[in-house]
Amino acid sequence: MNDTQTDILISGGGVAGLTAAAAFGTAGFTVTLVDPAPPVTDAGADGADLRTTAFLQPARDLLDRAGLWARLAPHATPLAIMRIVDAAGDTAVSRDFAASDISDEPFGWNLPNWLLRREMVARLADMENVTFLSGTGFASMVARLDRALVRLTDGRQIAARLVVGADGRNSAVREAAGIPVKTTRYGQKAITFAVTHPAPHNNISTEVHRSGGPFTLVPLPDHDGMPCSSIVWMADGPQIKALAAMDDARFAAAVNDRSAGVNGTLTPVGPRSVWPIITQTAQSLTARRTALIAEAAHVMPPIGAQGLNTSLKDLAALLTLAEKHRDSLGADDMLTAYDKTRQTDLHIRTTGIDALNRASQFANPLLQDLRGLGLRALHDVAPVRRRLMRLGSGISD
């Protein structure tokens, strides 16, 4: 009975876990957030996450609900147009999907991950009902009918009505709950970095398709007075490994050879980071007193800004159910409803992204032609185009 008591214990201090802590705290729950690695909140520090995240409209609404958007909005770059360039043939063909077709607002807003952590940590520091144990991780748990007893890596024990696993693709919470996963490997990796360029990006996010995987440019604020974009380049693992090892001159040449001339001559700036591309799905999103969100529940290739936005849909569903079930927080009926609410959407999105990724890998000219014809059909039939954009953006009809 000497355990520390909390309504919700969240394992994982990444963007999803930090957002969850702010959202549940804003809703009035007592929250304990744990992560073994202190968040890196400076772009120049070792270990900084230099990737960027595009928040679609529903994700923005959740950030606002969590008291975070007012902090983030001044740093956000709007995404007004999604452009897909098919560069498989002799001449690159581009097609635009404009947010104005379906909304008075942009598709979304792009933000650097290190800055997200800085502003989110600052938000949590202002919340009396949220405790962030940075540098302390989840070790184990025993889930009982009325609560879960969680042991942390520093030896202390916390009793929580609900444990939320937001601790990534190798989730310790998922493992402790005994939930298996299915993993699909594509033989791909991704390299991410920033570039400056002479032509303005005009708030256009561009995916360039050839073979091996997409080359995606996402708008960022200007860098040293020059237009700037973040790039995610997916390709076969050995190719990405070779790119990561290149000197600056050879790497810049390879980048410009792959970019199909988008935004003019690209100049890489800052460091490069590499990670593997997989699809991974948990067999269940719940166990007794336990719910999984974000990459603890699902991992998908970084196409169409679906990854974290799908993660925040998990959080939004769980938060709504927690508010509805305050007196029975973490009980079986609430968790059953959460799993049922999310499974259909997750199946649609993971299946769709898997298909898009496999199509992007086509090296066979005939298959590349079929991909181009499919893209043309999706773009040129206006009702289909609008429906596809609403689905991808998560905007309700």
Tab-separated table of C-alpha atoms in Angstrom:
chain	number	residue	atom	x	y	z
A	1	MET	CA	0.000	0.000	0.000
A	2	ASN	CA	3.046	2.265	-0.041
A	3	ASP	CA	3.052	2.366	-3.843
A	4	THR	CA	2.887	5.735	-5.567
A	5	GLN	CA	-0.618	6.118	-7.028
A	6	THR	CA	-1.436	7.532	-10.464
A	7	ASP	CA	-4.392	7.342	-12.820
A	8	ILE	CA	-2.285	6.725	-15.912
A	9	LEU	CA	1.309	5.599	-16.331
A	10	ILE	CA	2.749	6.227	-19.791
A	11	SER	CA	5.917	4.464	-20.897
A	12	GLY	CA	7.758	6.317	-23.659
A	13	GLY	CA	8.880	9.935	-23.860
A	14	GLY	CA	8.841	10.351	-27.637
A	15	VAL	CA	6.447	12.676	-29.429
A	16	ALA	CA	3.490	10.299	-28.965
A	17	GLY	CA	4.168	9.735	-25.258
A	18	LEU	CA	4.715	13.428	-24.541
A	19	THR	CA	1.493	14.295	-26.374
A	20	ALA	CA	-0.370	11.611	-24.431
A	21	ALA	CA	0.885	12.970	-21.107
A	22	ALA	CA	-0.221	16.491	-22.020
A	23	ALA	CA	-3.606	15.296	-23.328
A	24	PHE	CA	-4.505	13.123	-20.337
A	25	GLY	CA	-3.186	15.749	-17.942
A	26	THR	CA	-5.255	18.480	-19.593
A	27	ALA	CA	-8.295	16.199	-19.237
A	28	GLY	CA	-7.747	16.148	-15.475
A	29	PHE	CA	-6.114	12.755	-14.936
A	30	THR	CA	-3.016	12.295	-12.801
A	31	VAL	CA	-0.256	11.129	-15.126
A	32	THR	CA	3.208	9.665	-14.662
A	33	LEU	CA	5.404	9.594	-17.771
A	34	VAL	CA	8.612	7.537	-17.786
A	35	ASP	CA	11.413	7.197	-20.305
A	36	PRO	CA	14.956	5.859	-19.784
A	37	ALA	CA	16.512	8.489	-22.084
A	38	PRO	CA	16.129	12.199	-21.315
A	39	PRO	CA	14.572	14.022	-24.293
A	40	VAL	CA	16.991	15.880	-26.555
A	41	THR	CA	15.489	19.334	-27.072
A	42	ASP	CA	18.313	21.087	-28.970
A	43	ALA	CA	18.970	20.511	-32.672
A	44	GLY	CA	22.720	20.795	-32.152
A	45	ALA	CA	22.963	18.283	-29.299
A	46	ASP	CA	24.148	14.687	-29.669
A	47	GLY	CA	21.237	12.350	-30.267
A	48	ALA	CA	18.880	15.049	-31.531
A	49	ASP	CA	16.043	13.690	-33.691
A	50	LEU	CA	16.464	15.734	-36.872
A	51	ARG	CA	13.514	14.193	-38.635
A	52	THR	CA	10.324	16.205	-39.071
A	53	THR	CA	6.673	15.367	-38.535
A	54	ALA	CA	3.728	16.579	-40.602
A	55	PHE	CA	0.633	16.952	-38.433
A	56	LEU	CA	-2.600	16.591	-40.393
A	57	GLN	CA	-5.743	18.500	-39.402
A	58	PRO	CA	-7.148	15.948	-36.888
A	59	ALA	CA	-3.721	15.725	-35.223
A	60	ARG	CA	-3.608	19.518	-34.933
A	61	ASP	CA	-7.004	19.400	-33.223
A	62	LEU	CA	-5.684	16.884	-30.678
A	63	LEU	CA	-2.598	19.015	-30.018
A	64	ASP	CA	-4.926	21.937	-29.359
A	65	ARG	CA	-6.990	19.770	-27.012
A	66	ALA	CA	-3.770	18.949	-25.131
A	67	GLY	CA	-2.768	22.609	-24.755
A	68	LEU	CA	0.180	22.167	-27.125
A	69	TRP	CA	-0.808	23.826	-30.390
A	70	ALA	CA	-0.434	27.407	-29.131
A	71	ARG	CA	3.224	26.600	-28.380
A	72	LEU	CA	3.841	24.844	-31.703
A	73	ALA	CA	1.918	26.978	-34.194
A	74	PRO	CA	4.532	29.775	-34.433
A	75	HIS	CA	7.132	27.210	-35.577
A	76	ALA	CA	4.936	25.253	-38.001
A	77	THR	CA	5.225	25.264	-41.802
A	78	PRO	CA	1.861	24.732	-43.566
A	79	LEU	CA	1.475	22.014	-46.202
A	80	ALA	CA	-0.897	23.312	-48.866
A	81	ILE	CA	-0.195	20.902	-51.733
A	82	MET	CA	0.893	17.272	-51.927
A	83	ARG	CA	2.744	16.743	-55.215
A	84	ILE	CA	3.594	13.301	-56.583
A	85	VAL	CA	6.267	13.126	-59.286
A	86	ASP	CA	6.692	9.951	-61.334
A	87	ALA	CA	10.292	10.106	-62.539
A	88	ALA	CA	10.537	6.543	-63.850
A	89	GLY	CA	10.383	7.558	-67.513
A	90	ASP	CA	12.458	9.888	-69.656
A	91	THR	CA	10.296	12.836	-68.591
A	92	ALA	CA	9.112	13.370	-65.023
A	93	VAL	CA	5.325	13.737	-64.678
A	94	SER	CA	3.917	15.576	-61.664
A	95	ARG	CA	0.379	15.684	-60.280
A	96	ASP	CA	-0.820	17.980	-57.518
A	97	PHE	CA	-3.310	17.219	-54.766
A	98	ALA	CA	-4.379	20.578	-53.293
A	99	ALA	CA	-5.798	20.991	-49.812
A	100	SER	CA	-8.143	23.662	-51.199
A	101	ASP	CA	-10.079	20.854	-52.949
A	102	ILE	CA	-11.345	19.559	-49.603
A	103	SER	CA	-10.799	22.249	-46.962
A	104	ASP	CA	-10.183	25.920	-46.228
A	105	GLU	CA	-7.052	24.895	-44.290
A	106	PRO	CA	-3.751	23.234	-45.273
A	107	PHE	CA	-3.456	19.444	-45.246
A	108	GLY	CA	-1.214	19.852	-42.249
A	109	TRP	CA	1.782	21.534	-40.685
A	110	ASN	CA	5.416	20.392	-40.546
A	111	LEU	CA	7.602	20.646	-37.431
A	112	PRO	CA	11.098	19.403	-36.471
A	113	ASN	CA	10.961	16.534	-33.976
A	114	TRP	CA	13.570	18.033	-31.622
A	115	LEU	CA	11.490	21.234	-31.396
A	116	LEU	CA	8.343	19.227	-30.667
A	117	ARG	CA	10.111	17.657	-27.700
A	118	ARG	CA	11.292	21.054	-26.438
A	119	GLU	CA	7.829	22.591	-26.475
A	120	MET	CA	6.084	19.488	-25.154
A	121	VAL	CA	8.474	19.119	-22.221
A	122	ALA	CA	7.892	22.790	-21.389
A	123	ARG	CA	4.121	22.188	-21.418
A	124	LEU	CA	4.426	19.229	-19.024
A	125	ALA	CA	6.580	21.277	-16.647
A	126	ASP	CA	3.616	23.659	-16.202
A	127	MET	CA	1.167	20.862	-15.286
A	128	GLU	CA	0.873	20.003	-11.589
A	129	ASN	CA	-0.923	16.704	-12.237
A	130	VAL	CA	1.778	15.362	-14.608
A	131	THR	CA	5.058	13.869	-13.377
A	132	PHE	CA	7.792	13.263	-15.950
A	133	LEU	CA	10.429	10.826	-14.678
A	134	SER	CA	13.072	11.484	-17.309
A	135	GLY	CA	15.938	8.992	-17.184
A	136	THR	CA	13.769	6.302	-15.561
A	137	GLY	CA	12.171	3.519	-17.564
A	138	PHE	CA	9.525	0.823	-17.375
A	139	ALA	CA	10.918	-2.478	-16.054
A	140	SER	CA	7.967	-4.804	-15.423
A	141	MET	CA	4.366	-4.938	-14.286
A	142	VAL	CA	1.750	-7.120	-12.672
A	143	ALA	CA	-1.757	-6.366	-13.946
A	144	ARG	CA	-4.541	-6.953	-11.405
A	145	LEU	CA	-8.290	-6.539	-11.753
A	146	ASP	CA	-8.314	-3.059	-10.220
A	147	ARG	CA	-4.843	-1.688	-11.109
A	148	ALA	CA	-1.416	-2.471	-12.547
A	149	LEU	CA	1.647	-2.516	-10.328
A	150	VAL	CA	4.547	-1.169	-12.378
A	151	ARG	CA	8.179	-1.561	-11.387
A	152	LEU	CA	10.532	1.104	-12.764
A	153	THR	CA	14.207	0.765	-13.599
A	154	ASP	CA	15.163	2.771	-10.485
A	155	GLY	CA	13.355	0.247	-8.265
A	156	ARG	CA	10.315	2.278	-7.307
A	157	GLN	CA	6.819	0.868	-7.794
A	158	ILE	CA	3.793	2.749	-9.104
A	159	ALA	CA	0.171	1.637	-8.994
A	160	ALA	CA	-1.742	2.803	-12.071
A	161	ARG	CA	-5.346	2.336	-13.150
A	162	LEU	CA	-4.175	2.325	-16.786
A	163	VAL	CA	-0.759	1.671	-18.336
A	164	VAL	CA	-0.194	3.156	-21.794
A	165	GLY	CA	2.594	1.703	-23.921
A	166	ALA	CA	3.987	4.475	-26.127
A	167	ASP	CA	7.507	3.072	-26.018
A	168	GLY	CA	8.159	2.290	-29.654
A	169	ARG	CA	8.506	-0.695	-31.940
A	170	ASN	CA	10.463	-2.658	-29.290
A	171	SER	CA	7.906	-1.842	-26.588
A	172	ALA	CA	8.718	-3.139	-23.102
A	173	VAL	CA	5.076	-2.665	-22.099
A	174	ARG	CA	3.886	-4.789	-25.031
A	175	GLU	CA	6.371	-7.502	-24.140
A	176	ALA	CA	5.367	-7.434	-20.471
A	177	ALA	CA	1.714	-7.756	-21.498
A	178	GLY	CA	2.540	-10.750	-23.689
A	179	ILE	CA	1.145	-9.247	-26.891
A	180	PRO	CA	2.770	-10.697	-30.051
A	181	VAL	CA	3.501	-8.723	-33.227
A	182	LYS	CA	3.655	-9.451	-36.940
A	183	THR	CA	6.564	-7.832	-38.792
A	184	THR	CA	7.033	-7.358	-42.547
A	185	ARG	CA	10.477	-6.380	-43.816
A	186	TYR	CA	11.045	-4.784	-47.216
A	187	GLY	CA	14.836	-4.814	-47.398
A	188	GLN	CA	14.654	-1.016	-47.288
A	189	LYS	CA	16.111	1.702	-45.141
A	190	ALA	CA	15.483	5.439	-45.068
A	191	ILE	CA	17.964	8.278	-44.798
A	192	THR	CA	16.770	11.677	-43.570
A	193	PHE	CA	18.453	15.064	-43.818
A	194	ALA	CA	17.706	18.701	-44.623
A	195	VAL	CA	18.509	20.640	-47.786
A	196	THR	CA	18.472	24.240	-48.883
A	197	HIS	CA	17.468	25.158	-52.432
A	198	PRO	CA	17.155	28.269	-54.632
A	199	ALA	CA	13.500	27.794	-55.568
A	200	PRO	CA	10.840	28.382	-52.889
A	201	HIS	CA	8.927	25.292	-51.827
A	202	ASN	CA	5.645	27.260	-51.742
A	203	ASN	CA	4.407	24.978	-48.941
A	204	ILE	CA	4.365	22.013	-51.327
A	205	SER	CA	5.306	18.567	-50.044
A	206	THR	CA	6.669	16.474	-52.936
A	207	GLU	CA	7.118	12.713	-53.307
A	208	VAL	CA	9.422	11.722	-56.202
A	209	HIS	CA	8.944	8.111	-57.338
A	210	ARG	CA	11.366	6.163	-59.495
A	211	SER	CA	12.284	2.759	-58.072
A	212	GLY	CA	13.420	1.458	-54.713
A	213	GLY	CA	11.229	3.821	-52.715
A	214	PRO	CA	10.014	7.433	-52.628
A	215	PHE	CA	12.192	10.530	-52.237
A	216	THR	CA	10.083	13.003	-50.238
A	217	LEU	CA	10.679	16.721	-49.701
A	218	VAL	CA	8.713	18.370	-46.885
A	219	PRO	CA	8.725	22.177	-46.417
A	220	LEU	CA	10.655	23.714	-43.523
A	221	PRO	CA	11.273	27.323	-42.451
A	222	ASP	CA	14.172	29.094	-44.217
A	223	HIS	CA	17.713	28.149	-43.188
A	224	ASP	CA	20.422	30.836	-43.344
A	225	GLY	CA	18.165	32.922	-45.590
A	226	MET	CA	17.522	30.070	-48.059
A	227	PRO	CA	14.362	28.012	-48.658
A	228	CYS	CA	14.714	24.715	-46.813
A	229	SER	CA	13.116	21.272	-46.893
A	230	SER	CA	13.411	18.026	-44.974
A	231	ILE	CA	14.053	14.910	-47.068
A	232	VAL	CA	13.159	11.282	-46.421
A	233	TRP	CA	14.812	9.042	-49.004
A	234	MET	CA	13.793	5.374	-48.987
A	235	ALA	CA	15.744	2.779	-50.950
A	236	ASP	CA	17.247	-0.691	-50.687
A	237	GLY	CA	19.289	-1.153	-47.548
A	238	PRO	CA	22.742	-1.431	-49.198
A	239	GLN	CA	22.113	1.744	-51.233
A	240	ILE	CA	21.143	3.747	-48.138
A	241	LYS	CA	24.148	2.402	-46.265
A	242	ALA	CA	26.390	3.550	-49.127
A	243	LEU	CA	24.736	6.989	-49.195
A	244	ALA	CA	25.240	7.451	-45.473
A	245	ALA	CA	28.966	6.748	-45.862
A	246	MET	CA	29.561	9.190	-48.763
A	247	ASP	CA	31.544	12.387	-48.384
A	248	ASP	CA	29.565	15.621	-48.700
A	249	ALA	CA	30.307	16.228	-52.399
A	250	ARG	CA	29.375	12.723	-53.558
A	251	PHE	CA	26.282	12.734	-51.368
A	252	ALA	CA	25.091	16.080	-52.781
A	253	ALA	CA	25.556	14.746	-56.325
A	254	ALA	CA	23.535	11.621	-55.519
A	255	VAL	CA	20.763	13.694	-53.940
A	256	ASN	CA	20.437	15.926	-56.996
A	257	ASP	CA	20.499	12.961	-59.365
A	258	ARG	CA	17.546	11.462	-57.456
A	259	SER	CA	15.484	14.643	-56.925
A	260	ALA	CA	14.264	15.071	-60.535
A	261	GLY	CA	15.139	18.756	-60.263
A	262	VAL	CA	12.501	19.518	-57.623
A	263	ASN	CA	13.183	22.981	-56.135
A	264	GLY	CA	16.394	23.395	-58.143
A	265	THR	CA	19.880	22.424	-56.985
A	266	LEU	CA	19.664	20.878	-53.504
A	267	THR	CA	22.413	21.518	-50.931
A	268	PRO	CA	22.389	19.070	-47.999
A	269	VAL	CA	22.821	20.727	-44.601
A	270	GLY	CA	23.335	19.150	-41.203
A	271	PRO	CA	23.726	15.471	-40.296
A	272	ARG	CA	22.088	12.407	-41.831
A	273	SER	CA	20.176	9.707	-39.953
A	274	VAL	CA	19.248	6.178	-41.081
A	275	TRP	CA	16.587	3.734	-39.894
A	276	PRO	CA	15.018	0.489	-41.206
A	277	ILE	CA	11.650	0.399	-43.000
A	278	ILE	CA	9.171	-2.196	-41.733
A	279	THR	CA	5.475	-2.752	-41.233
A	280	GLN	CA	4.686	-4.085	-37.767
A	281	THR	CA	1.302	-4.665	-36.145
A	282	ALA	CA	0.420	-5.833	-32.657
A	283	GLN	CA	-2.015	-8.732	-32.500
A	284	SER	CA	-4.061	-6.788	-29.951
A	285	LEU	CA	-3.985	-3.174	-28.772
A	286	THR	CA	-4.864	-4.109	-25.211
A	287	ALA	CA	-4.261	-6.456	-22.321
A	288	ARG	CA	-5.459	-6.251	-18.726
A	289	ARG	CA	-5.071	-2.632	-17.530
A	290	THR	CA	-2.908	-1.955	-20.609
A	291	ALA	CA	-3.344	-0.065	-23.893
A	292	LEU	CA	-0.848	0.290	-26.733
A	293	ILE	CA	-0.573	3.381	-28.925
A	294	ALA	CA	1.760	4.624	-31.666
A	295	GLU	CA	4.701	2.432	-32.679
A	296	ALA	CA	4.120	0.075	-29.770
A	297	ALA	CA	0.908	-0.819	-31.634
A	298	HIS	CA	1.848	-0.306	-35.280
A	299	VAL	CA	4.787	0.710	-37.457
A	300	MET	CA	4.434	1.614	-41.133
A	301	PRO	CA	6.676	3.063	-43.863
A	302	PRO	CA	6.869	6.884	-43.844
A	303	ILE	CA	4.523	7.522	-46.782
A	304	GLY	CA	1.762	10.115	-46.847
A	305	ALA	CA	2.424	11.417	-43.306
A	306	GLN	CA	0.470	8.455	-41.906
A	307	GLY	CA	2.794	7.251	-39.127
A	308	LEU	CA	2.482	9.694	-36.225
A	309	ASN	CA	-0.915	10.930	-37.413
A	310	THR	CA	-2.250	7.383	-37.083
A	311	SER	CA	-0.597	7.240	-33.655
A	312	LEU	CA	-2.422	10.374	-32.567
A	313	LYS	CA	-5.701	8.851	-33.773
A	314	ASP	CA	-4.978	6.034	-31.305
A	315	LEU	CA	-4.473	8.608	-28.570
A	316	ALA	CA	-7.601	10.575	-29.483
A	317	ALA	CA	-9.729	7.409	-29.317
A	318	LEU	CA	-8.195	6.328	-26.001
A	319	LEU	CA	-8.592	9.809	-24.507
A	320	THR	CA	-12.270	10.004	-25.494
A	321	LEU	CA	-12.937	6.608	-23.892
A	322	ALA	CA	-10.974	7.542	-20.754
A	323	GLU	CA	-13.096	10.661	-20.321
A	324	LYS	CA	-16.254	8.598	-20.830
A	325	HIS	CA	-15.122	5.917	-18.364
A	326	ARG	CA	-13.557	8.029	-15.598
A	327	ASP	CA	-14.998	5.794	-12.879
A	328	SER	CA	-13.856	2.612	-14.634
A	329	LEU	CA	-10.624	3.872	-16.196
A	330	GLY	CA	-8.555	0.970	-17.511
A	331	ALA	CA	-11.279	-1.631	-16.963
A	332	ASP	CA	-11.911	-4.400	-19.478
A	333	ASP	CA	-14.980	-2.787	-21.071
A	334	MET	CA	-13.121	0.439	-21.824
A	335	LEU	CA	-10.138	-1.397	-23.282
A	336	THR	CA	-12.314	-3.694	-25.396
A	337	ALA	CA	-13.990	-0.606	-26.853
A	338	TYR	CA	-10.593	0.945	-27.623
A	339	ASP	CA	-9.347	-2.124	-29.485
A	340	LYS	CA	-12.592	-2.401	-31.450
A	341	THR	CA	-12.592	1.314	-32.300
A	342	ARG	CA	-9.091	1.309	-33.775
A	343	GLN	CA	-8.647	-2.052	-35.496
A	344	THR	CA	-10.566	-1.347	-38.717
A	345	ASP	CA	-8.844	1.987	-39.356
A	346	LEU	CA	-5.429	0.483	-38.592
A	347	HIS	CA	-6.022	-2.411	-40.989
A	348	ILE	CA	-7.044	-0.048	-43.800
A	349	ARG	CA	-4.055	2.251	-43.296
A	350	THR	CA	-1.355	-0.386	-42.819
A	351	THR	CA	-2.634	-2.362	-45.825
A	352	GLY	CA	-2.797	0.764	-47.989
A	353	ILE	CA	0.659	2.015	-47.021
A	354	ASP	CA	2.121	-1.464	-47.555
A	355	ALA	CA	0.657	-1.503	-51.093
A	356	LEU	CA	1.925	2.002	-51.865
A	357	ASN	CA	5.393	1.124	-50.621
A	358	ARG	CA	5.557	-2.042	-52.701
A	359	ALA	CA	4.422	-0.074	-55.749
A	360	SER	CA	7.138	2.525	-55.126
A	361	GLN	CA	9.793	-0.226	-55.250
A	362	PHE	CA	8.918	-1.330	-58.804
A	363	ALA	CA	11.971	-1.474	-61.069
A	364	ASN	CA	10.258	-3.303	-63.938
A	365	PRO	CA	9.293	-0.733	-66.645
A	366	LEU	CA	5.905	-2.396	-67.224
A	367	LEU	CA	5.058	-2.230	-63.525
A	368	GLN	CA	6.248	1.371	-63.410
A	369	ASP	CA	3.879	2.158	-66.304
A	370	LEU	CA	1.010	0.540	-64.404
A	371	ARG	CA	1.868	2.608	-61.340
A	372	GLY	CA	1.786	5.767	-63.457
A	373	LEU	CA	-1.579	4.851	-64.960
A	374	GLY	CA	-2.995	4.187	-61.514
A	375	LEU	CA	-1.751	7.540	-60.233
A	376	ARG	CA	-3.253	9.292	-63.241
A	377	ALA	CA	-6.618	7.639	-62.655
A	378	LEU	CA	-6.625	8.612	-58.972
A	379	HIS	CA	-5.720	12.204	-59.804
A	380	ASP	CA	-7.859	12.895	-62.858
A	381	VAL	CA	-11.210	11.638	-61.549
A	382	ALA	CA	-12.181	14.494	-59.247
A	383	PRO	CA	-14.555	12.636	-56.868
A	384	VAL	CA	-12.011	9.834	-56.433
A	385	ARG	CA	-9.210	12.360	-55.884
A	386	ARG	CA	-11.183	14.228	-53.214
A	387	ARG	CA	-12.228	11.023	-51.457
A	388	LEU	CA	-8.627	9.792	-51.440
A	389	MET	CA	-7.386	13.088	-50.014
A	390	ARG	CA	-10.032	13.141	-47.277
A	391	LEU	CA	-9.158	9.574	-46.311
A	392	GLY	CA	-5.433	10.277	-46.254
A	393	SER	CA	-5.892	13.485	-44.287
A	394	GLY	CA	-8.211	11.889	-41.756
A	395	ILE	CA	-10.919	14.494	-42.400
A	396	SER	CA	-14.422	13.226	-41.614
A	397	ASP	CA	-17.095	13.426	-44.305
